[in-house]
Tab-separated table of C-alpha atoms and ligand atoms in Angstrom:
chain	number	residue	atom	x	y	z
O	1028	MET	CA	228.220	25.275	-53.559
O	1029	THR	CA	227.231	24.833	-56.670
O	1030	GLU	CA	230.446	24.287	-59.105
O	1031	SER	CA	230.334	25.412	-62.240
O	1032	ASP	CA	231.069	22.645	-65.234
O	1033	TRP	CA	234.090	24.091	-65.664
O	1034	THR	CA	235.498	23.968	-62.338
O	1035	LYS	CA	233.758	20.374	-62.326
O	1036	LEU	CA	236.343	18.921	-65.333
O	1037	ILE	CA	239.284	19.977	-63.390
O	1038	ARG	CA	238.539	19.066	-59.568
O	1039	SER	CA	236.379	15.651	-60.930
O	1040	THR	CA	239.603	14.730	-63.324
O	1041	THR	CA	242.029	16.035	-60.270
O	1042	LYS	CA	242.381	13.591	-57.236
O	1043	ILE	CA	245.454	14.060	-55.414
O	1044	ASP	CA	247.030	10.839	-53.780
O	1045	PRO	CA	247.304	10.384	-50.263
O	1046	LEU	CA	250.027	8.835	-50.653
O	1047	SER	CA	252.364	10.587	-52.653
O	1048	GLY	CA	250.824	14.049	-53.353
O	1049	ALA	CA	250.318	13.274	-57.377
O	1050	ILE	CA	247.719	15.369	-58.690
O	1051	ASN	CA	247.053	13.036	-61.584
O	1052	THR	CA	245.071	9.895	-60.496
O	1053	PRO	CA	247.806	6.931	-60.300
O	1054	ILE	CA	246.991	4.304	-62.898
O	1055	GLN	CA	246.637	0.922	-60.536
O	1056	PHE	CA	247.076	-1.943	-62.845
O	1057	SER	CA	246.234	-4.570	-61.231
O	1058	SER	CA	243.193	-7.332	-61.418
O	1059	THR	CA	243.521	-8.116	-57.815
O	1060	PHE	CA	243.629	-6.557	-54.202
O	1061	ASP	CA	244.504	-7.703	-51.332
O	1062	GLN	CA	241.909	-8.288	-48.210
O	1063	GLN	CA	243.157	-7.077	-45.293
O	1064	ASP	CA	240.637	-9.161	-43.482
O	1065	PHE	CA	239.096	-12.472	-43.354
O	1066	ASP	CA	235.859	-11.772	-42.800
O	1067	HIS	CA	235.587	-8.428	-44.028
O	1068	PHE	CA	237.286	-6.917	-47.804
O	1069	GLY	CA	237.971	-3.990	-48.982
O	1070	GLU	CA	236.215	-1.729	-51.728
O	1071	PHE	CA	237.906	-3.199	-54.284
O	1072	ASP	CA	238.362	-7.567	-55.109
O	1073	TYR	CA	238.557	-7.655	-58.671
O	1074	ALA	CA	239.260	-5.206	-61.519
O	1075	ARG	CA	236.164	-6.401	-63.636
O	1076	SER	CA	234.147	-5.594	-60.677
O	1077	GLY	CA	236.522	-2.041	-59.888
O	1078	ASN	CA	239.350	-0.819	-59.840
O	1079	PRO	CA	240.393	2.486	-58.428
O	1080	THR	CA	242.031	4.558	-61.724
O	1081	ARG	CA	237.867	3.236	-63.605
O	1082	GLN	CA	236.274	4.703	-60.388
O	1083	VAL	CA	237.849	8.012	-60.859
O	1084	GLY	CA	236.925	7.947	-64.568
O	1085	GLU	CA	233.136	6.657	-63.317
O	1086	ASP	CA	233.237	9.407	-60.349
O	1087	ALA	CA	234.455	12.134	-62.937
O	1088	ILE	CA	231.581	11.481	-65.690
O	1089	ALA	CA	228.664	10.718	-63.097
O	1090	SER	CA	229.336	14.385	-61.736
O	1091	LEU	CA	229.898	16.079	-65.219
O	1092	GLU	CA	226.712	14.634	-66.143
O	1093	HIS	CA	224.920	15.934	-62.655
O	1094	GLY	CA	224.497	12.742	-62.249
O	1095	GLN	CA	225.171	10.221	-58.809
O	1096	HIS	CA	226.438	6.221	-60.570
O	1097	GLY	CA	228.627	6.519	-63.599
O	1098	PHE	CA	230.434	3.450	-65.619
O	1099	LEU	CA	232.582	3.333	-67.840
O	1100	PHE	CA	232.992	0.549	-70.595
O	1101	SER	CA	235.012	-0.108	-73.444
O	1102	THR	CA	233.730	1.509	-75.999
O	1103	GLY	CA	229.551	3.256	-76.473
O	1104	MET	CA	228.645	0.109	-77.849
O	1105	ALA	CA	229.250	-1.789	-75.227
O	1106	ALA	CA	227.082	0.993	-72.781
O	1107	ILE	CA	224.558	1.086	-74.944
O	1108	SER	CA	224.243	-2.610	-74.844
O	1109	SER	CA	224.544	-3.219	-71.199
O	1110	VAL	CA	222.097	-0.266	-70.688
O	1111	LEU	CA	219.932	-2.489	-73.311
O	1112	LEU	CA	220.416	-5.611	-71.441
O	1113	THR	CA	218.986	-4.208	-68.101
O	1114	PHE	CA	215.517	-4.731	-69.770
O	1115	SER	CA	214.216	-8.961	-70.238
O	1116	GLN	CA	212.213	-11.474	-72.589
O	1117	GLY	CA	209.044	-9.257	-73.472
O	1118	ASP	CA	209.892	-6.162	-72.818
O	1119	HIS	CA	209.361	-3.225	-75.932
O	1120	LEU	CA	211.537	-0.015	-76.663
O	1121	LEU	CA	210.239	3.073	-78.240
O	1122	VAL	CA	213.524	4.617	-79.994
O	1123	SER	CA	214.210	8.074	-82.167
O	1124	LYS	CA	213.652	7.027	-85.315
O	1125	GLU	CA	216.878	8.615	-86.227
O	1126	VAL	CA	219.371	6.315	-84.138
O	1127	TYR	CA	223.368	5.303	-83.736
O	1128	GLY	CA	223.718	2.200	-86.794
O	1129	GLY	CA	225.205	0.329	-84.703
O	1130	THR	CA	222.384	0.779	-81.839
O	1131	TYR	CA	219.862	0.333	-84.965
O	1132	ARG	CA	222.070	-2.626	-85.596
O	1133	LEU	CA	221.936	-4.050	-81.739
O	1134	LEU	CA	218.379	-3.361	-81.932
O	1135	ASN	CA	217.328	-4.694	-85.061
O	1136	GLU	CA	219.633	-7.558	-84.643
O	1137	ILE	CA	220.445	-9.261	-81.615
O	1138	LEU	CA	218.318	-7.872	-78.830
O	1139	PRO	CA	214.703	-9.709	-80.683
O	1140	ARG	CA	216.761	-12.940	-79.837
O	1141	TYR	CA	216.135	-12.201	-76.642
O	1142	GLY	CA	212.588	-10.979	-76.982
O	1143	ILE	CA	213.555	-7.830	-76.414
O	1144	ASN	CA	211.530	-5.584	-78.958
O	1145	HIS	CA	211.679	-1.601	-79.879
O	1146	SER	CA	209.233	0.700	-82.511
O	1147	TYR	CA	211.174	3.636	-84.177
O	1148	VAL	CA	208.890	6.868	-83.617
O	1149	ASP	CA	209.338	10.367	-85.101
O	1150	PHE	CA	210.332	11.889	-81.669
O	1151	ALA	CA	209.468	15.041	-83.117
O	1152	ASN	CA	205.737	14.514	-82.507
O	1153	LEU	CA	204.667	14.124	-79.152
O	1154	SER	CA	201.301	12.516	-80.114
O	1155	ALA	CA	203.201	9.680	-81.894
O	1156	ILE	CA	204.803	8.389	-79.367
O	1157	GLU	CA	202.102	7.969	-76.989
O	1158	THR	CA	200.268	6.552	-79.813
O	1159	ALA	CA	203.025	3.878	-80.219
O	1160	MET	CA	203.093	3.059	-76.927
O	1161	GLN	CA	202.181	-0.447	-75.846
O	1162	GLN	CA	201.443	-2.446	-72.886
O	1163	THR	CA	204.606	-4.024	-72.567
O	1164	THR	CA	206.493	-0.476	-73.338
O	1165	LYS	CA	208.935	-0.311	-70.421
O	1166	ALA	CA	211.717	2.451	-71.900
O	1167	VAL	CA	211.954	5.267	-74.424
O	1168	TYR	CA	215.435	6.110	-76.257
O	1169	ILE	CA	216.144	9.488	-77.432
O	1170	GLU	CA	219.082	10.798	-79.096
O	1171	THR	CA	219.844	14.092	-79.789
O	1172	PRO	CA	220.777	15.612	-81.657
O	1173	SER	CA	220.482	12.821	-83.999
O	1174	ASN	CA	223.040	11.614	-86.491
O	1175	PRO	CA	223.885	12.275	-88.960
O	1176	THR	CA	220.912	14.936	-90.204
O	1177	LEU	CA	220.606	16.591	-86.049
O	1178	ALA	CA	217.138	15.985	-85.418
O	1179	ILE	CA	216.397	17.340	-81.910
O	1180	SER	CA	213.991	15.590	-79.907
O	1181	ASP	CA	212.485	17.238	-76.855
O	1182	ILE	CA	214.105	15.497	-73.931
O	1183	ALA	CA	211.943	17.296	-71.029
O	1184	ALA	CA	208.966	17.127	-72.731
O	1185	ILE	CA	209.348	13.415	-73.762
O	1186	SER	CA	210.691	12.943	-69.998
O	1187	ARG	CA	207.051	14.283	-69.026
O	1188	LEU	CA	205.328	11.911	-71.127
O	1189	ALA	CA	207.223	8.842	-70.772
O	1190	HIS	CA	207.222	9.678	-66.816
O	1191	LYS	CA	203.033	9.594	-66.879
O	1192	HIS	CA	203.288	6.068	-68.328
O	1193	ASN	CA	206.287	4.678	-65.882
O	1194	LEU	CA	208.565	4.685	-68.917
O	1195	ILE	CA	212.073	5.065	-67.709
O	1196	VAL	CA	214.196	7.469	-70.634
O	1197	ILE	CA	217.664	6.859	-71.881
O	1198	ALA	CA	219.603	9.687	-73.348
O	1199	ASP	CA	222.418	9.572	-75.906
O	1200	ASN	CA	224.017	13.045	-75.532
O	1201	THR	CA	227.232	11.890	-77.518
O	1202	PHE	CA	227.138	14.416	-80.220
O	1203	MET	CA	226.686	17.215	-77.192
O	1204	SER	CA	228.891	15.774	-74.819
O	1205	PRO	CA	227.970	16.897	-71.317
O	1206	PHE	CA	229.412	20.053	-71.473
O	1207	LEU	CA	226.785	21.288	-73.650
O	1208	GLN	CA	223.486	19.361	-72.596
O	1209	ASN	CA	222.846	17.266	-69.061
O	1210	PRO	CA	219.391	14.999	-69.726
O	1211	LEU	CA	219.583	14.145	-66.593
O	1212	ASP	CA	218.550	17.723	-65.231
O	1213	LEU	CA	215.856	17.878	-68.377
O	1214	GLY	CA	214.283	14.462	-66.566
O	1215	ALA	CA	216.698	11.788	-68.540
O	1216	ASP	CA	216.624	8.979	-66.392
O	1217	ILE	CA	219.751	7.672	-68.034
O	1218	VAL	CA	222.558	9.286	-70.180
O	1219	VAL	CA	224.099	6.825	-72.582
O	1220	HIS	CA	227.784	8.692	-74.278
O	1221	SER	CA	230.130	7.207	-77.042
O	1222	ALA	CA	233.175	8.652	-74.825
O	1223	THR	CA	235.345	7.813	-78.195
O	1224	LYS	CA	234.141	10.969	-79.099
O	1225	PHE	CA	234.097	14.328	-77.693
O	1226	LEU	CA	234.871	13.110	-74.009
O	1227	ALA	CA	237.997	11.196	-75.034
O	1228	GLY	CA	238.478	13.914	-78.185
O	1229	HIS	CA	241.841	13.056	-79.721
O	1230	SER	CA	240.503	10.246	-81.904
O	1231	ASP	CA	243.236	7.669	-80.084
O	1232	LEU	CA	240.597	5.752	-77.886
O	1233	THR	CA	237.460	4.025	-77.842
O	1234	ALA	CA	235.229	4.277	-74.774
O	1235	GLY	CA	231.468	4.427	-73.183
O	1236	ALA	CA	230.001	5.841	-70.429
O	1237	VAL	CA	226.302	5.132	-68.848
O	1238	VAL	CA	225.289	7.362	-65.929
O	1239	THR	CA	222.058	8.165	-63.705
O	1240	LYS	CA	221.026	9.368	-60.280
O	1241	ASP	CA	218.582	6.444	-59.606
O	1242	GLU	CA	220.193	4.194	-57.504
O	1243	LYS	CA	217.636	1.192	-58.734
O	1244	LEU	CA	218.873	1.645	-62.231
O	1245	ALA	CA	222.586	1.625	-61.403
O	1246	ASP	CA	222.356	-1.204	-59.406
O	1247	LYS	CA	220.394	-2.765	-62.416
O	1248	ILE	CA	223.553	-1.470	-64.728
O	1249	TYR	CA	226.027	-2.517	-62.533
O	1250	PHE	CA	225.307	-5.966	-62.135
O	1251	ILE	CA	224.961	-6.332	-66.281
O	1252	GLN	CA	228.566	-4.336	-66.305
O	1253	ASN	CA	230.159	-6.842	-64.207
O	1254	ALA	CA	228.020	-9.596	-65.610
O	1255	MET	CA	229.034	-9.291	-68.847
O	1256	GLY	CA	232.373	-7.638	-68.316
O	1257	ALA	CA	232.529	-4.365	-70.860
O	1258	THR	CA	234.643	-2.609	-68.945
O	1259	LEU	CA	236.700	0.543	-69.794
O	1260	GLY	CA	241.025	-0.119	-69.400
O	1261	ILE	CA	242.686	1.479	-66.777
O	1262	THR	CA	245.342	2.953	-69.348
O	1263	ASP	CA	242.070	3.866	-71.665
O	1264	THR	CA	240.406	5.590	-68.632
O	1265	TRP	CA	243.387	7.044	-67.484
O	1266	LEU	CA	244.027	8.827	-71.235
O	1267	LEU	CA	239.825	9.625	-70.827
O	1268	LEU	CA	240.787	11.084	-67.574
O	1269	ARG	CA	243.402	13.710	-68.865
O	1270	SER	CA	240.880	14.566	-71.943
O	1271	ILE	CA	238.343	15.311	-69.870
O	1272	LYS	CA	240.649	18.510	-68.778
O	1273	THR	CA	240.148	20.232	-71.744
O	1274	LEU	CA	236.826	19.231	-72.926
O	1275	GLY	CA	235.186	22.648	-72.652
O	1276	VAL	CA	237.648	24.693	-73.944
O	1277	ARG	CA	237.426	22.353	-77.123
O	1278	VAL	CA	233.728	21.607	-77.178
O	1279	GLN	CA	232.842	25.684	-77.143
O	1280	ARG	CA	235.831	26.580	-79.821
O	1281	GLU	CA	234.336	23.636	-82.033
O	1282	ALA	CA	231.020	24.613	-81.553
O	1283	ALA	CA	232.192	28.424	-82.131
O	1284	SER	CA	233.533	27.108	-85.374
O	1285	ALA	CA	231.121	24.652	-86.915
O	1286	GLN	CA	228.515	27.147	-86.067
O	1287	LYS	CA	230.855	29.936	-88.969
O	1288	ILE	CA	230.650	27.007	-91.153
O	1289	ALA	CA	226.816	26.530	-91.079
O	1290	GLU	CA	226.260	29.969	-91.360
O	1291	TRP	CA	228.739	29.828	-94.294
O	1292	PHE	CA	227.318	26.463	-96.081
O	1293	GLU	CA	223.609	28.037	-95.819
O	1294	HIS	CA	224.820	31.064	-97.093
O	1295	GLU	CA	226.265	29.446	-100.842
O	1296	GLY	CA	222.255	27.988	-101.090
O	1297	TRP	CA	222.895	24.531	-99.530
O	1298	ARG	CA	220.974	22.711	-97.178
O	1299	VAL	CA	222.640	22.515	-93.834
O	1300	CYS	CA	221.047	20.664	-90.735
O	1301	TYR	CA	222.931	22.137	-87.616
O	1302	PRO	CA	220.455	23.285	-84.872
O	1303	GLY	CA	222.231	26.321	-84.184
O	1304	LEU	CA	220.799	27.877	-87.743
O	1305	LYS	CA	217.365	29.146	-86.927
O	1306	SER	CA	216.196	27.739	-89.781
O	1307	HIS	CA	216.615	24.668	-88.278
O	1308	LEU	CA	213.666	22.023	-87.065
O	1309	GLY	CA	213.734	21.916	-83.712
O	1310	TYR	CA	216.155	24.982	-82.788
O	1311	GLU	CA	213.644	26.784	-80.523
O	1312	ILE	CA	213.799	23.662	-78.282
O	1313	HIS	CA	217.007	22.410	-78.729
O	1314	ARG	CA	217.635	26.485	-77.642
O	1315	SER	CA	216.182	25.931	-74.266
O	1316	GLN	CA	218.015	22.506	-73.530
O	1317	ALA	CA	221.605	22.946	-74.839
O	1318	LYS	CA	224.383	25.692	-74.453
O	1319	SER	CA	224.864	25.630	-77.904
O	1320	GLY	CA	225.152	24.203	-81.543
O	1321	GLY	CA	227.566	22.051	-80.813
O	1322	ALA	CA	230.830	20.970	-83.173
O	1323	VAL	CA	228.605	18.704	-85.806
O	1324	LEU	CA	226.555	20.029	-88.923
O	1325	SER	CA	225.866	18.201	-91.942
O	1326	VAL	CA	225.497	19.818	-95.653
O	1327	ASP	CA	223.598	18.610	-98.290
O	1328	LEU	CA	225.711	19.297	-101.727
O	1329	GLY	CA	222.722	17.508	-103.683
O	1330	SER	CA	224.317	14.335	-105.504
O	1331	GLU	CA	227.157	11.695	-104.801
O	1332	GLN	CA	229.171	13.283	-107.409
O	1333	THR	CA	229.321	16.607	-105.772
O	1334	ALA	CA	229.993	15.278	-102.276
O	1335	ARG	CA	232.379	12.765	-103.774
O	1336	GLN	CA	234.331	16.069	-105.416
O	1337	PHE	CA	234.786	17.446	-102.340
O	1338	VAL	CA	236.022	15.003	-99.975
O	1339	GLU	CA	238.831	14.242	-103.128
O	1340	LYS	CA	239.675	18.105	-103.103
O	1341	MET	CA	239.382	18.473	-99.351
O	1342	THR	CA	242.940	19.655	-97.820
O	1343	ILE	CA	242.718	19.621	-93.831
O	1344	PRO	CA	239.480	17.061	-92.946
O	1345	VAL	CA	240.570	14.136	-92.642
O	1346	PHE	CA	237.586	11.500	-94.566
O	1347	SER	CA	236.715	8.733	-91.849
O	1348	VAL	CA	233.945	7.342	-89.666
O	1349	SER	CA	234.073	9.136	-86.114
O	1350	LEU	CA	233.010	12.594	-84.038
O	1351	GLY	CA	234.604	15.027	-81.731
O	1352	GLY	CA	238.433	14.680	-82.129
O	1353	VAL	CA	240.721	17.634	-82.178
O	1354	GLU	CA	241.160	17.209	-86.043
O	1355	THR	CA	237.661	18.003	-88.266
O	1356	ILE	CA	236.371	14.285	-89.451
O	1357	VAL	CA	234.686	14.721	-92.887
O	1358	SER	CA	232.363	11.614	-92.971
O	1359	TYR	CA	229.651	10.155	-95.939
O	1360	PRO	CA	227.084	8.445	-93.514
O	1361	PRO	CA	225.478	6.265	-96.292
O	1362	LYS	CA	228.658	4.608	-97.037
O	1363	MET	CA	230.105	4.528	-93.634
O	1364	SER	CA	227.898	5.075	-90.112
O	1365	HIS	CA	224.545	4.395	-91.963
O	1366	ALA	CA	225.673	1.283	-94.157
O	1367	GLU	CA	223.775	-0.351	-91.917
O	1368	LEU	CA	221.096	1.421	-93.805
O	1369	SER	CA	218.415	-0.348	-96.105
O	1370	ALA	CA	217.888	2.285	-99.373
O	1371	GLU	CA	213.974	3.313	-98.459
O	1372	ASP	CA	215.387	4.169	-94.510
O	1373	LEU	CA	218.342	6.243	-95.490
O	1374	ALA	CA	216.219	7.913	-97.681
O	1375	ALA	CA	212.893	8.340	-94.901
O	1376	ASP	CA	215.716	9.749	-92.458
O	1377	GLY	CA	216.639	11.974	-94.905
O	1378	ILE	CA	220.382	10.959	-95.196
O	1379	THR	CA	220.826	12.114	-99.039
O	1380	PRO	CA	222.992	11.339	-101.576
O	1381	GLY	CA	224.727	14.567	-101.375
O	1382	LEU	CA	225.059	14.224	-97.549
O	1383	LEU	CA	228.231	15.048	-95.784
O	1384	ARG	CA	228.761	15.188	-91.964
O	1385	ILE	CA	231.572	17.459	-90.461
O	1386	SER	CA	232.537	17.114	-87.553
O	1387	VAL	CA	234.676	20.387	-87.121
O	1388	GLY	CA	238.120	20.551	-84.645
O	1389	LEU	CA	240.291	22.739	-83.146
O	1390	GLU	CA	241.726	24.152	-86.528
O	1391	ASP	CA	241.153	27.674	-87.549
O	1392	ALA	CA	237.981	27.983	-88.712
O	1393	ASP	CA	238.382	30.927	-91.917
O	1394	ASP	CA	241.199	28.314	-93.487
O	1395	LEU	CA	238.006	25.661	-93.259
O	1396	ILE	CA	236.339	27.672	-94.941
O	1397	ALA	CA	238.506	28.548	-97.475
O	1398	ASP	CA	239.831	24.781	-98.025
O	1399	PHE	CA	235.745	24.131	-98.322
O	1400	SER	CA	235.053	26.716	-101.162
O	1401	GLN	CA	237.855	25.756	-103.096
O	1402	ALA	CA	236.959	21.796	-102.791
O	1403	LEU	CA	233.387	23.261	-103.978
O	1404	GLU	CA	235.028	24.809	-107.347
O	1405	ASP	CA	234.419	23.269	-110.952
F	534	PLP	C1	230.091	6.592	-82.379
F	534	PLP	C2	228.582	6.463	-81.199
F	534	PLP	C3	228.028	5.576	-80.841
F	534	PLP	C4	228.855	4.061	-80.367
F	534	PLP	O1	229.965	4.292	-79.881
F	534	PLP	P1	231.305	3.428	-79.855
F	534	PLP	O2	232.295	4.082	-78.963
F	534	PLP	O3	231.959	3.269	-81.902
F	534	PLP	O4	230.912	2.529	-79.589
F	534	PLP	C5	226.848	5.659	-80.474
F	534	PLP	N1	226.144	6.261	-80.256
F	534	PLP	C6	226.373	7.731	-81.334
F	534	PLP	C7	225.682	9.182	-80.835
F	534	PLP	C8	228.006	7.787	-81.560
F	534	PLP	O5	228.119	8.675	-82.544
């Protein structure tokens, strides 16, 4: 029987404890595990290598992403850097030109020191991807929708092209969450998440996740996870499991509100980046690979001055980095998530001085629109 994602959210996170019947996963505060047999050791020996609570979380994320092997890390960047550390000196990666600021920093400042190099490519252009391939290229790294302009990459088409050249396809699925998009079903080999965002959903912890169906890739990722040690702690795993139960209801409502808000901004005459709008480049591709436009949109208010006024006058959202929380979060990418980028790179990526990113929370959409409307009045 194939289970609906709604059922999976609950079943994968509600593992009944055989000892007590407790319906919530026990928090196993144990860094080491007694071995019953001198010669044959049990499934768990040391918590960096594995802990029963984390195991439930890792199995849950694997199930939600329609994969077989899940891994939880202390942050999204720990997850991403662990995946990228499976590559070796001399390897080359093709990376979506609009990539999360932390990933950009890792690719630019850290991996080249170990001989792992990359080229940024406009993933909307398939022939550009093929042209950028080198003899040493080993993987393509997709982020769709991208941050903060919500640019769309065609996961299935890029995966087909990459596989023709024996490349591994990695997809950062943070913006959609596993509830709205499943890159492994579209051909990706590895999915990464900042679980800090929608999966945790309450702006109260940091976490990262990796999922794959491929056993060989899973072995490589596990080796790095255990060797580098950036694993997710037990309490945070438990909080994450609790949050995942409501992922569907949160994301569905937040996305419906984001659609309404995006339409309102567009109707008011502003340039809006939101993959649920017909005017958005890649709208059709996005519609074919995701259930909705998601909960994040960006709006260009024309100038830094108008963006500043908007932030100073709005009353409901918090002004902050991050996204995917129950509260609406407005951020200013040029000075926050993308502060690492040069002025030239900002302009090339469409991150204009008036661009605000809005992660829509669970407040009433009409209240938010009323607040945004007054924040824009002179
Ligand atoms: C936040 C984010 C990350 C990094 O995750 P952390 O949990 O902050 O380390 C990676 N990718 C995307 C798309 C993100 O939004």
